[in-house]
Coordinates of C-alpha atoms in Angstrom, one line a residue:
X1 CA -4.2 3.4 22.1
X2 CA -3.7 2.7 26.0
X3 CA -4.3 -0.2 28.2
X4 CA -6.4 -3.4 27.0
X5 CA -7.0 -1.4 23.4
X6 CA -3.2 -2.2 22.7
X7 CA -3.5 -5.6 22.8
X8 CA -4.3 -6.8 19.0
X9 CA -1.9 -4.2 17.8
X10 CA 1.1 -5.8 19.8
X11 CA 0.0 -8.9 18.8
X12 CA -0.3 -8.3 14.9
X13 CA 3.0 -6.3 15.2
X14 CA 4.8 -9.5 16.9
X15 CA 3.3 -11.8 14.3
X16 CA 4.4 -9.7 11.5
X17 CA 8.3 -9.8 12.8
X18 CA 8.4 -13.1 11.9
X19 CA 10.5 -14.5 9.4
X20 CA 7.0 -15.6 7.5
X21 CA 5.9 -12.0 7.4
X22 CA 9.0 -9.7 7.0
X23 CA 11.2 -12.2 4.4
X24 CA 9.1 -11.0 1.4
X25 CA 10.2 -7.5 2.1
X26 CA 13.8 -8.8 0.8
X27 CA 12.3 -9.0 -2.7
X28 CA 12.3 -5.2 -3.3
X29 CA 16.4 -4.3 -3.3
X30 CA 16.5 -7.2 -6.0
X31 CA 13.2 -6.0 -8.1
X32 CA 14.2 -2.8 -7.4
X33 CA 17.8 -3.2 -8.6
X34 CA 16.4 -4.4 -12.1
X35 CA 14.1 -1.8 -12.7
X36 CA 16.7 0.5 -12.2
X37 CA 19.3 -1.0 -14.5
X38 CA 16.4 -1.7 -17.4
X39 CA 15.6 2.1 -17.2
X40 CA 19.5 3.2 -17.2
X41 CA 19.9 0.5 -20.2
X42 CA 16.4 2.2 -22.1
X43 CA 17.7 5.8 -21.8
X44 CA 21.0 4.9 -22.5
X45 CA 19.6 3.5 -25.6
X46 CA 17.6 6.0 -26.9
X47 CA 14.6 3.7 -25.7
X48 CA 13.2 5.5 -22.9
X49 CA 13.6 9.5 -22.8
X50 CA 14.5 9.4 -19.1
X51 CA 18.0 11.4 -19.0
X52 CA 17.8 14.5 -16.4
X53 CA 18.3 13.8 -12.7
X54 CA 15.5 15.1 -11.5
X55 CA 13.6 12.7 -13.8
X56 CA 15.8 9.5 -12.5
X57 CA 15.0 10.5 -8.7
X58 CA 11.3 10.7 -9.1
X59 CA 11.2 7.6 -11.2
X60 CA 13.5 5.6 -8.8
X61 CA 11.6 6.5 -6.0
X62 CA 8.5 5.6 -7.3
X63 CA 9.4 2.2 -8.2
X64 CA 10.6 1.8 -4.8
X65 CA 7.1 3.0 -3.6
X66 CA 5.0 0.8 -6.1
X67 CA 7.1 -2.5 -5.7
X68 CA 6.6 -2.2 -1.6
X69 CA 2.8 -1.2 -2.3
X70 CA 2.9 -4.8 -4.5
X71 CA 4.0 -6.4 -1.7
X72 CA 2.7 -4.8 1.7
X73 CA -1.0 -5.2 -0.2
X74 CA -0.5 -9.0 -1.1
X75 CA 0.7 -9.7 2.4
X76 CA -1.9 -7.8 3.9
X77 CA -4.6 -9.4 2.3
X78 CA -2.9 -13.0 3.7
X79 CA -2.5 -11.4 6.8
X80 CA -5.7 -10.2 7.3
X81 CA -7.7 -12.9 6.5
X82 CA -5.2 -15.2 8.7
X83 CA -5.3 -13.3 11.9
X84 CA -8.9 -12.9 11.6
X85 CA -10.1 -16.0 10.6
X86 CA -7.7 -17.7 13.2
X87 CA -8.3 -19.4 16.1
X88 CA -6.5 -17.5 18.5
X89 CA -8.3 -14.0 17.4
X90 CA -11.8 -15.4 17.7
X91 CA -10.8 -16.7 21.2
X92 CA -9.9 -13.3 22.1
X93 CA -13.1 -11.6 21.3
X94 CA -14.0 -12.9 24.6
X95 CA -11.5 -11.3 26.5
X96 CA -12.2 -7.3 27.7
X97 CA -10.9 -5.4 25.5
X98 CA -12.4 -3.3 22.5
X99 CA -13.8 -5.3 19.7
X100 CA -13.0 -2.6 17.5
X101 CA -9.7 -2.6 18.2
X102 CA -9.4 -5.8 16.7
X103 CA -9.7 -4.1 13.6
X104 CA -8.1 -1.0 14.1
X105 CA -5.0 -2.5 16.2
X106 CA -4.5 -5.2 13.4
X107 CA -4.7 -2.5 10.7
X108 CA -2.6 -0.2 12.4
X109 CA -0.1 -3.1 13.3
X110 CA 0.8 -3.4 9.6
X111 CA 0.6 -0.3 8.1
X112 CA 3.2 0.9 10.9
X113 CA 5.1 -2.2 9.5
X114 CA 4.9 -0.9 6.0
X115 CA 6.1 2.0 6.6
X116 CA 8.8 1.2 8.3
X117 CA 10.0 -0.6 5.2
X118 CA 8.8 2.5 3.2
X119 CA 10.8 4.7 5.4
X120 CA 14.2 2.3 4.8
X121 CA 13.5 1.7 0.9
X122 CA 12.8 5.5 -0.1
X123 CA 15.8 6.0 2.3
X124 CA 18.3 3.5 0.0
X125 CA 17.3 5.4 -2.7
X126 CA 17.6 8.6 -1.8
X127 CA 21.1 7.7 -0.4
X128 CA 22.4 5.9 -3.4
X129 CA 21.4 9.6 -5.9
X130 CA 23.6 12.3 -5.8
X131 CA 22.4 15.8 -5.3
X132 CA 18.6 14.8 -4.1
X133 CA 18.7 18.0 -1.6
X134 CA 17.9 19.9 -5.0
X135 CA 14.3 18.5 -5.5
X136 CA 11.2 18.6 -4.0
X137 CA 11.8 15.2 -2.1
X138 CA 9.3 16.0 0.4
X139 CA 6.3 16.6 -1.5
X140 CA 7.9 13.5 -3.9
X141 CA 7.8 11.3 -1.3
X142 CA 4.5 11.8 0.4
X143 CA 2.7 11.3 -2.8
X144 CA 4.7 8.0 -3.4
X145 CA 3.6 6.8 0.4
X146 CA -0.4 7.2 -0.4
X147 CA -0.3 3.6 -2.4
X148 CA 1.3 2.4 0.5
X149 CA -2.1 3.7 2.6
X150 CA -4.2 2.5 -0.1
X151 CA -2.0 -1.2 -0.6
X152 CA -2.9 -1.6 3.0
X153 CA -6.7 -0.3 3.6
X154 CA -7.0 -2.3 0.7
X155 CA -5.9 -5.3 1.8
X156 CA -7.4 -5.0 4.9
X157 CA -11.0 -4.8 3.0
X158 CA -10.7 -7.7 0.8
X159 CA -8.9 -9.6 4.3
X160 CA -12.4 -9.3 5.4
X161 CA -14.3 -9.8 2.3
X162 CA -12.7 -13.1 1.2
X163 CA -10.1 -15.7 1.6
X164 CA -6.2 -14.9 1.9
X165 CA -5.0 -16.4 -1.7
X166 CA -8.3 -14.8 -3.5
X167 CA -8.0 -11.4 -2.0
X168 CA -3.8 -11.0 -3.2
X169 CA -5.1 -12.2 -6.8
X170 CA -7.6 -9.6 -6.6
X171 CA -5.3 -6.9 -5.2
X172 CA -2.6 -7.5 -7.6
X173 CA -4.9 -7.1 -10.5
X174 CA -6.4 -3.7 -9.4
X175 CA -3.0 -2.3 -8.4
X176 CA -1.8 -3.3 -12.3
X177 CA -4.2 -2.0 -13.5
X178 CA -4.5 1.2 -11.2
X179 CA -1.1 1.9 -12.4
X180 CA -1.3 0.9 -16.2
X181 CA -4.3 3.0 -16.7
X182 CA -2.2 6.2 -15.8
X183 CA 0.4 5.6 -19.0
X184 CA 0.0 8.1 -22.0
X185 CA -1.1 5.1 -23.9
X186 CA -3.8 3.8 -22.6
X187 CA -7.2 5.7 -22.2
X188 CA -10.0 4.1 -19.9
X189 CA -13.6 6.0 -19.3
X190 CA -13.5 8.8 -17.1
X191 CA -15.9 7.1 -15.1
X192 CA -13.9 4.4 -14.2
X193 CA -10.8 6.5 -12.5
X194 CA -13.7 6.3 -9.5
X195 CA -13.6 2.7 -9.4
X196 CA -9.7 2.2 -10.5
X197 CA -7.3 3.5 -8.0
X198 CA -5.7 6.4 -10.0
X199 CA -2.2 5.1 -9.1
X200 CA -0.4 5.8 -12.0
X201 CA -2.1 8.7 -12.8
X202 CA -0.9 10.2 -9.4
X203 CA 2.4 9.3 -10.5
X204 CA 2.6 10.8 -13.9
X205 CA 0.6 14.0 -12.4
X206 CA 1.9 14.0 -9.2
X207 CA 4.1 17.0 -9.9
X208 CA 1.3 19.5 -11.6
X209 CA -1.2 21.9 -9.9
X210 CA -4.2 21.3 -9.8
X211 CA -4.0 18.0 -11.3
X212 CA -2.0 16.2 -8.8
X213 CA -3.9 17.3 -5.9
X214 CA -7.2 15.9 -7.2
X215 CA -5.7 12.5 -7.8
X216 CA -4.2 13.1 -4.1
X217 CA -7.5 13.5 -2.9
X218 CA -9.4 10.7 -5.0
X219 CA -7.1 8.2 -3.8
X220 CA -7.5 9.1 -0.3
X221 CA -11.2 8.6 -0.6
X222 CA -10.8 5.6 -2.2
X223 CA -8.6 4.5 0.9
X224 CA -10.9 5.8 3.5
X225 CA -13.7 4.4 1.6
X226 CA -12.7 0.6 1.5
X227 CA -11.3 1.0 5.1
X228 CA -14.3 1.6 6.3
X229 CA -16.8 -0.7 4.5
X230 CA -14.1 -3.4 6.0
X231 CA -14.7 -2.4 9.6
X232 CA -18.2 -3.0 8.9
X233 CA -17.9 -6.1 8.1
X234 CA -15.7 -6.7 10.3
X235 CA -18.3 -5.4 13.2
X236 CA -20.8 -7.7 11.8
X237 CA -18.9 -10.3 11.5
X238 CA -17.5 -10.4 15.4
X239 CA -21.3 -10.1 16.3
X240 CA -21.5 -13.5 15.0
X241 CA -19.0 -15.1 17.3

């Protein structure tokens, strides 16, 4: 982005430093802490059958990855609809710059926000393991960042398609459920793994060949997909104005 075509995005990124915007990022050491201390206390136990270190990294990175995904989507989905339904934005529809950069540069604005945080919660975790140079933590950790792509194309979709408060309950239903539907227990139609981000299944899969790279590639579509029908509407709703 040069010039004029930079302006939404260093506006969204200002607005987003705010305390407003970056304080519910401080839930995740505390969530994340919890989880962490239930799973030692279930293994310890006999409960959960999560011993080897390999096992511990992957799942503690994970967590970290789906708590921040939890979080970036519900405050994208506020966010979104804020910034676009706001005053200011419509105001600045009139000015010259791209249109379409008032969707890209907004959307752009957070996910570079996210993963920021991505970068400095996967980076905790990593530090506090010992021995994580032995596993794959490359290929580990770009799998765990795609909910992070999908949290926010997501949100940016239903920041578009509805109102702030309706969009987060929305999203946080889907991601639960993306996620539940990839334990061993529960069994869902094929079918609907096309409609249901296949969160959890990339996690539990994540690892295996071939199977992993489908559920890669599903939930990239699904990202690209919902990205895209929001910049739609979002073109046809700045023609209005």
């Amino acid at each position: 982005m040069k010039g004029s075509n930079t302006y939404y995005y260093r506006e969204s990124v200002s607005l987003l430093l705010r305390t407003k915007w970056v304080s519910p990022y401080l839930l995740i050491p505390p969530m994340l802490a919890f989880m962490v201390y239930a799973e030692a206390f279930l293994a310890a136990h006999g409960v959960a059958g999560i011993s080897t270190l390999g096992q511990r990294t992957v799942l503690a990175i994970w967590n970290g990855a789906f708590l921040l995904a939890l979080i970036a989507g519900i405050k994208s989905c506020l966010f979104f609809s804020g910034t676009w339904g706001a005053g200011w934005f419509r105001n600045s529809l009139a000015l010259p710059v791209s249109r379409s950069s008032g969707y890209w540069g907004v959307y752009l604005a957070v996910l570079t926000v996210s993963t920021g945080v991505f970068i400095l919660t996967i980076g905790a975790v990593i530090a506090a393991l010992p021995g994580p140079s032995r596993f794959p933590l490359a290929h580990i950790i770009g799998e765990a960042y795609l909910p992070v792509i999908w949290a926010v194309s997501m949100g940016a979709f239903l920041g578009i398609l509805t109102s702030g408060t309706g969009g987060a309950f929305f999203f946080t239903s889907l991601i639960l459920l993306g996620f539940a539907a990839g334990l061993p227990l529960i069994s869902i139609p094929g079918w609907l793994h096309f409609v249901i981000p296949p969160l959890g299944r990339l996690m539990t899969l994540g690892m295996r060949y071939p199977q992993g790279l489908y559920q890669v590639v599903v939930i990239l579509v699904h990202s690209a997909l919902f990205l895209v029908m929001g910049r739609l509407m979002f073109g046809i709703a700045a023609r209005r104005k």
